[in-house]
Coordinates of C-alpha atoms in Angstrom, one line a residue:
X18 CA 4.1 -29.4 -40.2
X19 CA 2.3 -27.4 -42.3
X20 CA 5.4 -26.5 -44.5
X21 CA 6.0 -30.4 -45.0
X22 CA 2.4 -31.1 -46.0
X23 CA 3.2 -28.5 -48.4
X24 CA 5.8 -30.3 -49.6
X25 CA 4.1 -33.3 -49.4
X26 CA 1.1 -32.0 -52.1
X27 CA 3.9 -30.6 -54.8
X28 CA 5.7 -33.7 -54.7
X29 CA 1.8 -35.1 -55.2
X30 CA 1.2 -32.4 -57.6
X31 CA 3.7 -33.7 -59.4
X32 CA 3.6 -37.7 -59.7
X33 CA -0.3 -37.0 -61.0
X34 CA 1.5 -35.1 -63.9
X35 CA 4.3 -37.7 -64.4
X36 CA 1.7 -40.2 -64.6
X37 CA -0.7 -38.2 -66.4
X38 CA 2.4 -37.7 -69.2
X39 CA 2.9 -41.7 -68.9
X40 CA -0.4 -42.9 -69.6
X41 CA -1.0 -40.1 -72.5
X42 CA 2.5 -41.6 -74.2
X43 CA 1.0 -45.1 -73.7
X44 CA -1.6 -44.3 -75.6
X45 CA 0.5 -42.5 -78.1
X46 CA 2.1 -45.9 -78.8
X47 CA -0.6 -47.4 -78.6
X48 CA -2.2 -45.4 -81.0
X49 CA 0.5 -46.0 -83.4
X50 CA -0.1 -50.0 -83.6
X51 CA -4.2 -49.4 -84.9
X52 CA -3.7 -46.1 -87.2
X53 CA -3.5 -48.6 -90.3
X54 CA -7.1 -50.9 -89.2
X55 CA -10.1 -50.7 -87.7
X56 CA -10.2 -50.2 -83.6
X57 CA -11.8 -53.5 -81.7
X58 CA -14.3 -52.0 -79.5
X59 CA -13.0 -53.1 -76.2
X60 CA -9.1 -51.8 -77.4
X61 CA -11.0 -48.7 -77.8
X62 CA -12.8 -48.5 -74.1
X63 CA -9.4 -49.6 -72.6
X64 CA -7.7 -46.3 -74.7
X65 CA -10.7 -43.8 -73.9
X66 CA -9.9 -45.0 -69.9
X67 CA -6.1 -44.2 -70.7
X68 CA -7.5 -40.5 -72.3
X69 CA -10.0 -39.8 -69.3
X70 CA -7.4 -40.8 -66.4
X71 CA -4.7 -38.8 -67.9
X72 CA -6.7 -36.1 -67.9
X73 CA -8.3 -36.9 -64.4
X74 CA -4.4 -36.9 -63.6
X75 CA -3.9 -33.4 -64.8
X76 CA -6.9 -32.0 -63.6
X77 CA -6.1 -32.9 -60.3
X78 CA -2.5 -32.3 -60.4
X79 CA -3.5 -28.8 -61.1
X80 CA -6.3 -28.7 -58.1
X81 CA -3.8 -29.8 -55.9
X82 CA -1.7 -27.3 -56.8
X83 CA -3.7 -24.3 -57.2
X84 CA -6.4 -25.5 -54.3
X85 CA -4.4 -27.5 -51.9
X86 CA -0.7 -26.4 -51.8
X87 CA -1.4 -22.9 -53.0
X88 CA -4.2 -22.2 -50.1
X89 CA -2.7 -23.8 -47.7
X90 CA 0.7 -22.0 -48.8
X91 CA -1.3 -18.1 -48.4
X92 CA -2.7 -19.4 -45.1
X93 CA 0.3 -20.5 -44.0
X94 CA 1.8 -16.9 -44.6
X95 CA -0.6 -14.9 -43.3
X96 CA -0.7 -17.3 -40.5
X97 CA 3.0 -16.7 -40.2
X98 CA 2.3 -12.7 -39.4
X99 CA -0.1 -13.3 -37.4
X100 CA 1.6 -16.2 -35.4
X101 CA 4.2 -13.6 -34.7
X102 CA 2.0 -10.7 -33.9
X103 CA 0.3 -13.2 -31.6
X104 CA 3.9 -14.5 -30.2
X105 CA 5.0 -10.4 -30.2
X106 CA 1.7 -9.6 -28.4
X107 CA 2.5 -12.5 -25.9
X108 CA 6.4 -11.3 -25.0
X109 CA 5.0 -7.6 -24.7
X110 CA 2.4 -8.8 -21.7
X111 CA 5.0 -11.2 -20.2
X112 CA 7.9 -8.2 -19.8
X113 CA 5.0 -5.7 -18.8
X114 CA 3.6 -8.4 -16.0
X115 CA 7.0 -8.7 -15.2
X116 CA 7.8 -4.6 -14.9
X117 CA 5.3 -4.1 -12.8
X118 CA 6.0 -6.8 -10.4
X119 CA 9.7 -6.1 -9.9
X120 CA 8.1 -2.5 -9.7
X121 CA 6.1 -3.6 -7.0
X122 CA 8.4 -5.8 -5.4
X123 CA 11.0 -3.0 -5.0
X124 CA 8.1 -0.4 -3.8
X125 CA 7.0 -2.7 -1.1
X126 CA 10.5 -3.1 0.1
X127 CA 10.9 0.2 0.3
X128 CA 7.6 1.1 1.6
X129 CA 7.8 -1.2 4.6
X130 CA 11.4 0.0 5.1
X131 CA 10.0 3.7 5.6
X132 CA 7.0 2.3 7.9
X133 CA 9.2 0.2 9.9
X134 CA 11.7 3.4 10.4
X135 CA 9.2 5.3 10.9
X136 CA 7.3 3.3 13.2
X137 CA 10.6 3.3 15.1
X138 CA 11.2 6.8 15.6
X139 CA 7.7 7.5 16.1
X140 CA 7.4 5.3 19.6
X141 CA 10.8 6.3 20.3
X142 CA 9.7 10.4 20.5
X143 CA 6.5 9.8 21.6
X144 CA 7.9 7.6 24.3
X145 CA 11.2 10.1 25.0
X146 CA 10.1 13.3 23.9
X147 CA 8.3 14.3 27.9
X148 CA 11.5 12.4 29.9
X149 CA 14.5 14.1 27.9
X150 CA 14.7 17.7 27.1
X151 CA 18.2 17.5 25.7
X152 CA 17.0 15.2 22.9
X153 CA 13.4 15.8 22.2
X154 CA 13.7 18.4 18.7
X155 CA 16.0 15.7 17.2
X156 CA 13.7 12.9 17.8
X157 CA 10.7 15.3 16.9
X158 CA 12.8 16.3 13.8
X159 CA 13.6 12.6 13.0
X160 CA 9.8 11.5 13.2
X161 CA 8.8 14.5 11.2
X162 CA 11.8 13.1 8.0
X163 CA 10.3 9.4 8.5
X164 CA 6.8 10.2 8.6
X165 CA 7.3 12.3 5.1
X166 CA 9.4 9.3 3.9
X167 CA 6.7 6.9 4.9
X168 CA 3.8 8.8 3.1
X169 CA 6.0 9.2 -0.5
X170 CA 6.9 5.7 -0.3
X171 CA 3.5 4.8 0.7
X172 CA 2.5 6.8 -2.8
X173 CA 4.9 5.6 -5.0
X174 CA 3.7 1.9 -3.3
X175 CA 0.1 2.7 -4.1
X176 CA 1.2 3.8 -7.8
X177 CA 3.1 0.4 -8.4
X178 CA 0.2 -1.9 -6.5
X179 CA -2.5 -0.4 -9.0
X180 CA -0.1 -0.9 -12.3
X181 CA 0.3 -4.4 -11.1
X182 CA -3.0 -5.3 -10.4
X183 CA -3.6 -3.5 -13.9
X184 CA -1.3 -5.3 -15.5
X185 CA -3.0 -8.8 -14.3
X186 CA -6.5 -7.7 -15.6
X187 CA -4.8 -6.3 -18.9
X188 CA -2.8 -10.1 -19.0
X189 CA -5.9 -12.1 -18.4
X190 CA -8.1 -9.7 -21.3
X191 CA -5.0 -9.7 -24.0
X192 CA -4.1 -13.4 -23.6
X193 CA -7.7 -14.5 -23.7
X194 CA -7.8 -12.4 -27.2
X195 CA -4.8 -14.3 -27.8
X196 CA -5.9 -17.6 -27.2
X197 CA -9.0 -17.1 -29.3
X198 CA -7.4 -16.3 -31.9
X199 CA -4.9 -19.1 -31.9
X200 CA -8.0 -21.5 -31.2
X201 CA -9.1 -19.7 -34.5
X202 CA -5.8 -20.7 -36.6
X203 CA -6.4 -23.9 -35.8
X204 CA -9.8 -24.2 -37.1
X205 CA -9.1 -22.7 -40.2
X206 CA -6.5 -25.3 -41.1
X207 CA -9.0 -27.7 -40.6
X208 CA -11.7 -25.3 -42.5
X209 CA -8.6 -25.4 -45.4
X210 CA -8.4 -29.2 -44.8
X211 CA -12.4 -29.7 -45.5
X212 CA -12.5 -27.2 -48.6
X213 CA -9.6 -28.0 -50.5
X214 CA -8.4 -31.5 -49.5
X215 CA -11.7 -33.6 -49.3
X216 CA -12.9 -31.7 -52.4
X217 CA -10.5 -32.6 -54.7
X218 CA -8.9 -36.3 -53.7
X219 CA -11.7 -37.9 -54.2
X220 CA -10.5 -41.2 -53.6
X221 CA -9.1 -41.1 -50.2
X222 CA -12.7 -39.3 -48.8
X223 CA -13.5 -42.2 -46.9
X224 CA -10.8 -41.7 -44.6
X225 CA -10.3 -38.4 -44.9
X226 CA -13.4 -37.9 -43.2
X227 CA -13.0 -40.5 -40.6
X228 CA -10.0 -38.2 -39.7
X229 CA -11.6 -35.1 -39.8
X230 CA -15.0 -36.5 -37.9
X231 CA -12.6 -37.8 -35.6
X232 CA -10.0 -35.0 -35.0
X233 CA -11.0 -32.2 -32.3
X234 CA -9.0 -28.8 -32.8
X235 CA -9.7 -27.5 -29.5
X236 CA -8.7 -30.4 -27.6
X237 CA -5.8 -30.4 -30.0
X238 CA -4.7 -27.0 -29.0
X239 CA -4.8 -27.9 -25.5
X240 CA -2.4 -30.2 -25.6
X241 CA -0.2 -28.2 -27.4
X242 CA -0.4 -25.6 -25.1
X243 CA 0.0 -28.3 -22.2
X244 CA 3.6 -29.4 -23.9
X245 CA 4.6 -26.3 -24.8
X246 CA 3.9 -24.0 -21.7
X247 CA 5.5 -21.7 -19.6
X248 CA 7.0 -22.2 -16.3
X249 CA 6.5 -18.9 -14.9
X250 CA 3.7 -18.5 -12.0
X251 CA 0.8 -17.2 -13.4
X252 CA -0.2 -13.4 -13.1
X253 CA -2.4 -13.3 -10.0
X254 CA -3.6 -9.8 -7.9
X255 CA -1.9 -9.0 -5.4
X256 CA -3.9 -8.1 -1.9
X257 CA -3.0 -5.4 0.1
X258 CA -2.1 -5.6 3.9
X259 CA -0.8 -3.6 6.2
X260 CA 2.8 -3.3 6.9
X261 CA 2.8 -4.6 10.2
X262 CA 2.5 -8.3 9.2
X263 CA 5.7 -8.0 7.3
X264 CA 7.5 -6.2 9.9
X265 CA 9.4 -7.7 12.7
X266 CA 8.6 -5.8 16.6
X267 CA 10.9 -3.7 17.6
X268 CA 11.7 -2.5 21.0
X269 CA 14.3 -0.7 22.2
X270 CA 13.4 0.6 25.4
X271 CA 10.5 2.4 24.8
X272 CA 7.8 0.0 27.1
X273 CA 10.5 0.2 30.1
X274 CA 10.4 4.2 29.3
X275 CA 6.7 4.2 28.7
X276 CA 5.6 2.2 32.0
X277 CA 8.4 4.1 33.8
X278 CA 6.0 7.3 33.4
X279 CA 3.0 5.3 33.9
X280 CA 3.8 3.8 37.1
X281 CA 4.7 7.1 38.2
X282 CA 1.4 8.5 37.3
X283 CA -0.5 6.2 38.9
X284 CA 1.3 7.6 41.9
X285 CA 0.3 10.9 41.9
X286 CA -3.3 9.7 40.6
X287 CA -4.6 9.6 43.9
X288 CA -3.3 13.8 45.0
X289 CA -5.1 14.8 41.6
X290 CA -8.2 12.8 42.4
X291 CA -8.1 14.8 45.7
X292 CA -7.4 18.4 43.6
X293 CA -10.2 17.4 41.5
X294 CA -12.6 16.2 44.3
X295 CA -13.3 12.5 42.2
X296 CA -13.9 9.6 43.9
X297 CA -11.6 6.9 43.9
X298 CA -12.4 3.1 41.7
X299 CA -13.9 1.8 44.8
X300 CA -14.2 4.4 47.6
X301 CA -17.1 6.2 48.8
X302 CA -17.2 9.9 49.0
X303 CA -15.7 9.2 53.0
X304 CA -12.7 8.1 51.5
X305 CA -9.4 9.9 52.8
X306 CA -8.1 10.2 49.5
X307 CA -11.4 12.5 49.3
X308 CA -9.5 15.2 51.0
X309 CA -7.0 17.9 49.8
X310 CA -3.1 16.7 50.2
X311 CA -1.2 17.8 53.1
X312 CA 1.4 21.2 52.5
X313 CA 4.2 18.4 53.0
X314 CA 3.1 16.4 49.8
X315 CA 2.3 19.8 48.5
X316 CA 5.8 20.8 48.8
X317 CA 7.4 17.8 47.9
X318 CA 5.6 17.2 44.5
X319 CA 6.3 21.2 43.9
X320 CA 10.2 20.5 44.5
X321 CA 9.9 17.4 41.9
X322 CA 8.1 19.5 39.7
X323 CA 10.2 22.2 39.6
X324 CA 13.4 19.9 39.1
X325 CA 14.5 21.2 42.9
X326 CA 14.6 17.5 44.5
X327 CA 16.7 14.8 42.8
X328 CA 14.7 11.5 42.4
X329 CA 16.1 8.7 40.9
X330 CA 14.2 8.5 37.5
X331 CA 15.0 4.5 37.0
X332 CA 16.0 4.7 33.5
X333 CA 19.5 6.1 31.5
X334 CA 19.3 9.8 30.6
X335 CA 15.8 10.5 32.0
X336 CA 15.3 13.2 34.9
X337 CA 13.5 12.8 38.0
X338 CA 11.7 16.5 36.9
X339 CA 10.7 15.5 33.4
X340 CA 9.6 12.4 34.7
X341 CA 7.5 14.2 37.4
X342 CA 6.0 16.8 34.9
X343 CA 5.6 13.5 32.3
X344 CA 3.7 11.6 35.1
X345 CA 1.8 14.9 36.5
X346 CA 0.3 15.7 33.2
X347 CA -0.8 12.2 32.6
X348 CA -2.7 12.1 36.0
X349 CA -4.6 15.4 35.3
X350 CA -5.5 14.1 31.5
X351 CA -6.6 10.5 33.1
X352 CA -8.9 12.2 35.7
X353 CA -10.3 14.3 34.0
X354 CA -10.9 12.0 30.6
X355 CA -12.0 9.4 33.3
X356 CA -14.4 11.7 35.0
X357 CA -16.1 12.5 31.9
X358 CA -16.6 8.5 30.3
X359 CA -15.4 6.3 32.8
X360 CA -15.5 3.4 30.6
X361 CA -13.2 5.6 27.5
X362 CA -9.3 5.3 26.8
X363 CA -7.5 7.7 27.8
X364 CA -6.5 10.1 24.9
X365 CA -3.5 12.1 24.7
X366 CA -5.1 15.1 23.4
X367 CA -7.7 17.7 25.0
X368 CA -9.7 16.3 27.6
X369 CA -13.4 16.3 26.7
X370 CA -14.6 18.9 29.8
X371 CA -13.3 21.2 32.4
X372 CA -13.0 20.4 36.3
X373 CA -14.1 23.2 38.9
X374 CA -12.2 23.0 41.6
X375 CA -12.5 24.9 45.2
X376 CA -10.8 27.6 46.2
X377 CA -8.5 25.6 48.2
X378 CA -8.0 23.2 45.2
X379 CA -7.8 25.9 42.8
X380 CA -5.0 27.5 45.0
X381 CA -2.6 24.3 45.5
X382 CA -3.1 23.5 41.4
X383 CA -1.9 27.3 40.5
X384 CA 1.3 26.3 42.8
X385 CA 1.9 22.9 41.5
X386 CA 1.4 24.7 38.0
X387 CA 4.0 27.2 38.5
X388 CA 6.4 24.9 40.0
X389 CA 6.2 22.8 36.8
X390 CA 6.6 25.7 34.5
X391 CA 9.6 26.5 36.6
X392 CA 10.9 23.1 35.9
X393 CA 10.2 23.0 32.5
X394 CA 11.5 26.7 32.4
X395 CA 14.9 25.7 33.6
X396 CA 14.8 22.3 32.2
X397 CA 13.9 23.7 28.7
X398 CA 11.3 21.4 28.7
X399 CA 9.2 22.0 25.7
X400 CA 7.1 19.2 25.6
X401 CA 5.5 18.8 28.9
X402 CA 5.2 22.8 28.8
X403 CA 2.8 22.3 26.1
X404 CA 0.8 20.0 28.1
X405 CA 0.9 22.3 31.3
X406 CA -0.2 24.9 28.8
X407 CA -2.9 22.7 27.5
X408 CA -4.1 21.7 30.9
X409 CA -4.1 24.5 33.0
X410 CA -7.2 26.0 31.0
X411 CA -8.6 23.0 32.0
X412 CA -8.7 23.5 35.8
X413 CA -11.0 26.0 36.8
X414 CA -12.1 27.8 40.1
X415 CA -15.8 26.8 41.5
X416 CA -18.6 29.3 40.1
X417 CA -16.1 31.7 38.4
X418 CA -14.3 31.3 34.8
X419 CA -10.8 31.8 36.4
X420 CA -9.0 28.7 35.2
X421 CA -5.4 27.8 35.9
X422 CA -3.7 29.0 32.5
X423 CA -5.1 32.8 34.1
X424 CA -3.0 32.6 37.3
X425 CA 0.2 32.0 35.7
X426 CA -0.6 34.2 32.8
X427 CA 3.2 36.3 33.6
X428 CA 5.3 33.1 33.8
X429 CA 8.5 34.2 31.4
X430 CA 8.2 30.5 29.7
X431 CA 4.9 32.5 27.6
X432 CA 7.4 35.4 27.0
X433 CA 10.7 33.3 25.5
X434 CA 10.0 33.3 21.1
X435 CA 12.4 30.1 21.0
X436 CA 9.7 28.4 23.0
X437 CA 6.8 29.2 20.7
X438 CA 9.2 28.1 18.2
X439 CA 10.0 24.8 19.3
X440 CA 6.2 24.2 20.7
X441 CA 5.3 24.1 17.4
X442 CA 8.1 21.7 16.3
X443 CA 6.5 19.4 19.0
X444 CA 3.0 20.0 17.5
X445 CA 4.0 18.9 14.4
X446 CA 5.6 15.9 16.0
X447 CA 3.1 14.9 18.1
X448 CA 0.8 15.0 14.4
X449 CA 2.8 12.9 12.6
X450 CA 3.8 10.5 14.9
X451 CA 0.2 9.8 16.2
X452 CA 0.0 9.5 11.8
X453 CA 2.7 6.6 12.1
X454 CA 1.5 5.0 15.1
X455 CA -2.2 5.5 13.6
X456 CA -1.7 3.8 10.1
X457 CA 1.8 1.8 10.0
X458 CA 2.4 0.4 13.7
X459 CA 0.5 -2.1 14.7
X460 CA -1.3 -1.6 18.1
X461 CA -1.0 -4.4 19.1
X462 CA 3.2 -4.0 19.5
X463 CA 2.4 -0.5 21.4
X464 CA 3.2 0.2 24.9
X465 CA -0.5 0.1 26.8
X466 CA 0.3 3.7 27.6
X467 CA 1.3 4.6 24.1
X468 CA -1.5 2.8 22.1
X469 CA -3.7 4.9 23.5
X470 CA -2.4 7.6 21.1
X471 CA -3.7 5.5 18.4
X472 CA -7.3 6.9 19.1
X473 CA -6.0 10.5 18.6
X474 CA -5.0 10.3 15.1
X475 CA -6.9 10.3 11.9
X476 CA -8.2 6.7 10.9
X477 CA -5.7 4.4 9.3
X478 CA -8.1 3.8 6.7
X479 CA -8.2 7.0 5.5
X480 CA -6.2 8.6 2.6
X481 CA -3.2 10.1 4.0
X482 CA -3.5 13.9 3.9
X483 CA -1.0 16.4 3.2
X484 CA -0.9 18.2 6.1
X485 CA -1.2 16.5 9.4
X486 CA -3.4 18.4 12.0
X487 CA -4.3 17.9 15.9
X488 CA -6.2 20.0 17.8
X489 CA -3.1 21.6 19.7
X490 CA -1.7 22.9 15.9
X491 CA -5.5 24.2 15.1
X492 CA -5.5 25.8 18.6
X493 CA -1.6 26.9 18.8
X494 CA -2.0 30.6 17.4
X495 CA -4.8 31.0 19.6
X496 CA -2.8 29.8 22.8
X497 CA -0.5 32.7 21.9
X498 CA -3.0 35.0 21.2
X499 CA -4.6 34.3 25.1
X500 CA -1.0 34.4 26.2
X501 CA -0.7 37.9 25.5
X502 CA 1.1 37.8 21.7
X503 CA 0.1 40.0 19.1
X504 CA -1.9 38.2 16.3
X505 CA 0.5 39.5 14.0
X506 CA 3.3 38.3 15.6
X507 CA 2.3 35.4 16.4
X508 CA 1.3 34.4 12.7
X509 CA 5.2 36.0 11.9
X510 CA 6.6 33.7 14.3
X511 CA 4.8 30.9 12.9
X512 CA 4.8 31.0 9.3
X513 CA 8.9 31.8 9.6
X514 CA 9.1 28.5 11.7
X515 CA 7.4 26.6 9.0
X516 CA 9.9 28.4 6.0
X517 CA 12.7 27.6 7.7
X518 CA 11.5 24.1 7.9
X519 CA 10.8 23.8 5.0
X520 CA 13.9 25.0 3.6
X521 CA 15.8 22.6 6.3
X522 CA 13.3 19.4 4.0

């Protein structure tokens, strides 16, 4: 547009010379006809009009040229640069909005890919890990890879959510700076219109400023930006939320496996309430459960425990000994984290306080003890072994500082180096999958008797830190140092676990 009007004032331009030149060679002929006589005085007023349009003519011929066409011409090119700066500006925010949110888009796939996998293998070890022996270090070594996997791809997410979010606020600052400016364009061709036009053709003011009193650049640009805009959404933030809500439930066994051990802990609850001398949920302290169990339930559970009796476990690939140990351990952890806060969850980790049993007590808990490090002995049952370790100190004889773990001090499990090794490969299971149940699963999809775990872990609102710690891993040296193990040793045998692991990640 502005090219044609241009146009338009050469071509004007250059009409006010032709007829400037026209009425300067009327006059010339006219001239001609009174050089011999004396000029009547209204010939004369009609040839000094001729002289003073003709020059009018060329005077504004030349204004419209020089002042018109010629500044409208420099603002058009500078306009042109800028227009393209503006336009280049533009594409360059447009293909960096659009980086980052195919960045994004592909770091959120793959993030809740990683937490959904990881989620996955986290409920199936934490769920499998006490029932299966056979399979425990390669779900422990497959929740270890996932939970890694989920905190990179949880990084890289965090990187690409914060350069799109970026990327909106730098859109919405640069295109307001381009807007303004383009606002600004447009007032200066009316600022060129106002100067130059209006100044110099005189007689078309009237309406020229009608038009300009009339016209509204703002509005104007508007609606050119209404005609002319993109399709593409515009840039908005995204808002974080937690994995869960975009991944499906998954559950392949786990409650079944999970309420297996549950049921059968709730079985034994009432012996261990007996052990412990606790009163039952609505019993007095006359109540029969009150009273130690009989050497034939003694013996029984013992033969469970120690994987001597076969029991039908109810579920594929799960013995009736790791499901005895499983439930055994439980029972001890829910009495004694019940006895202590009633009205608490149960936790999967230490329990807050010691029991102090009676002699008699004390004496049937050392067997059942060392019937279920038999078990696990045989069994190679690592991960209910490190409970039974855990526990045991947690069982002590009335008045006295004996506790169970003292008793059973020269069972050969505490003497075999492959189970120190592969205690600490459940440690660091246990860590990271109570990590992925804490911060990427959501609790309400849990098992009741694995959400519970939930409470163990670090917040899921916390930064994920690089090296995941429970209180078994802060306490596992000194389990081996009570054990009998040589410090040194025992801090050989760990740090050349952790190499090797490393060098197996």
């Amino acid at each position: 547009m502005l090219e044609g009007f241009i146009c338009c004032m050469r071509e004007r331009a250059q009409l006010e010379r032709q007829y400037a030149r026209g009425l300067l060679h009327s006059l010339a002929k006219l001239q001609q006809t009174t050089s011999e006589g004396a000029i009547p005085l209204p010939l004369e007023a009609v040839m000094s009009n001729l002289q003073h349009r003709a020059e009018q003519c060329a005077v504004l011929a030349e204004e419209i040229d020089q002042d018109v066409a010629d500044t409208v011409e420099r603002m058009l090119e500078q306009h042109a640069e800028v227009s393209r700066r503006m336009h280049l500006d533009g594409v360059s925010l447009m293909r960096h909005w659009h980086s980052a949110n195919q960045g994004v888009d592909g770091a959120e796939e793959r993030y809740l890919q990683a937490c959904s996998a990881a989620e996955l293998e986290a409920v199936q070890c934490a769920a499998f890990s006490a029932l299966k022996p056979g399979e425990w270090k390669q779900l422990a070594e497959r929740t270890i890879r996932a939970s890694r996997q989920a905190v990179a791809a949880e990084k890289d997410f965090q990187k690409a959510f914060h350069k799109f979010n970026t990327s909106v606020d730098l859109q919405e600052k640069q295109m307001a700076a381009v807007l303004d400016a383009a606002q600004a364009l447009s007032q200066q061709v009316v600022g060129v219109f106002d100067t130059s036009w209006l100044r110099n053709v005189q007689y078309d003011i009237d309406s020229g400023v009608q038009a300009l009193e009339d016209s509204d650049s703002l509005q104007d640009l508007q609606a050119f930006m209404q005609r002319n805009r993109s399709k593409v959404a515009f840039p908005l933030k995204k808002i974080w939320r937690p994995p869960w809500d975009a991944n499906a439930a998954s559950d392949s066994g786990f409650s079944q496996a999970a309420d297996l051990t549950w049921r059968k802990s709730e079985e034994l609850r009432p012996l261990v309430r007996s052990l412990l001398n606790r009163k039952g949920p609505d019993s007095n302290h006359s109540d029969e459960n009150s009273g130690l169990p009989n050497e034939e339930e003694v013996r029984r559970l013992c033969d469970l425990l120690a994987a001597k009796a076969s029991e039908p476990a109810g579920h594929e690939g799960v013995t009736g000994g790791c499901l005895a140990r499983s439930a055994f351990c439980s029972a001890i952890r829910a009495e004694l984290s019940l006895s202590f806060a009633p009205d608490a969850p149960v936790r999967s980790g230490e329990p807050p306080q010691a029991a102090e049993l009676s002699e008699d007590a004390f004496e049937i808990a050392v067997s059942l003890f060392q019937a279920a490090l038999d078990g696990a002995d045989k069994d190679s049952d690592v991960w209910n072994g490190r409970d039974l370790l855990v526990l045991s100190k947690f069982l002590q004889l009335q008045d006295s500082r004996k506790d169970v773990l003292l008793r059973v001090y020269n069972h050969p499990l505490w003497s075999r180096v492959t189970f120190w090794e592969d205690l600490l490969l459940a440690g660091l299971a246990e860590a990271h999958f109570q990590l992925v149940l804490s911060r990427w699963a959501s609790p309400s999809r849990l098992p009741e008797s694995l959400s519970c775990q939930v409470a163990d872990a670090a917040s899921a609102k916390r930064e994920v830190q690089e090296v995941v710690m429970t209180p078994f891993l802060q306490r596992y040296m000194a389990y081996m140092v009570s054990l009998g193990i040589n410090f040194e040793q025992a801090r050989l045998v760990t740090n050349g676990w952790l190499f090797f692991g490393k060098l197996n990640n």
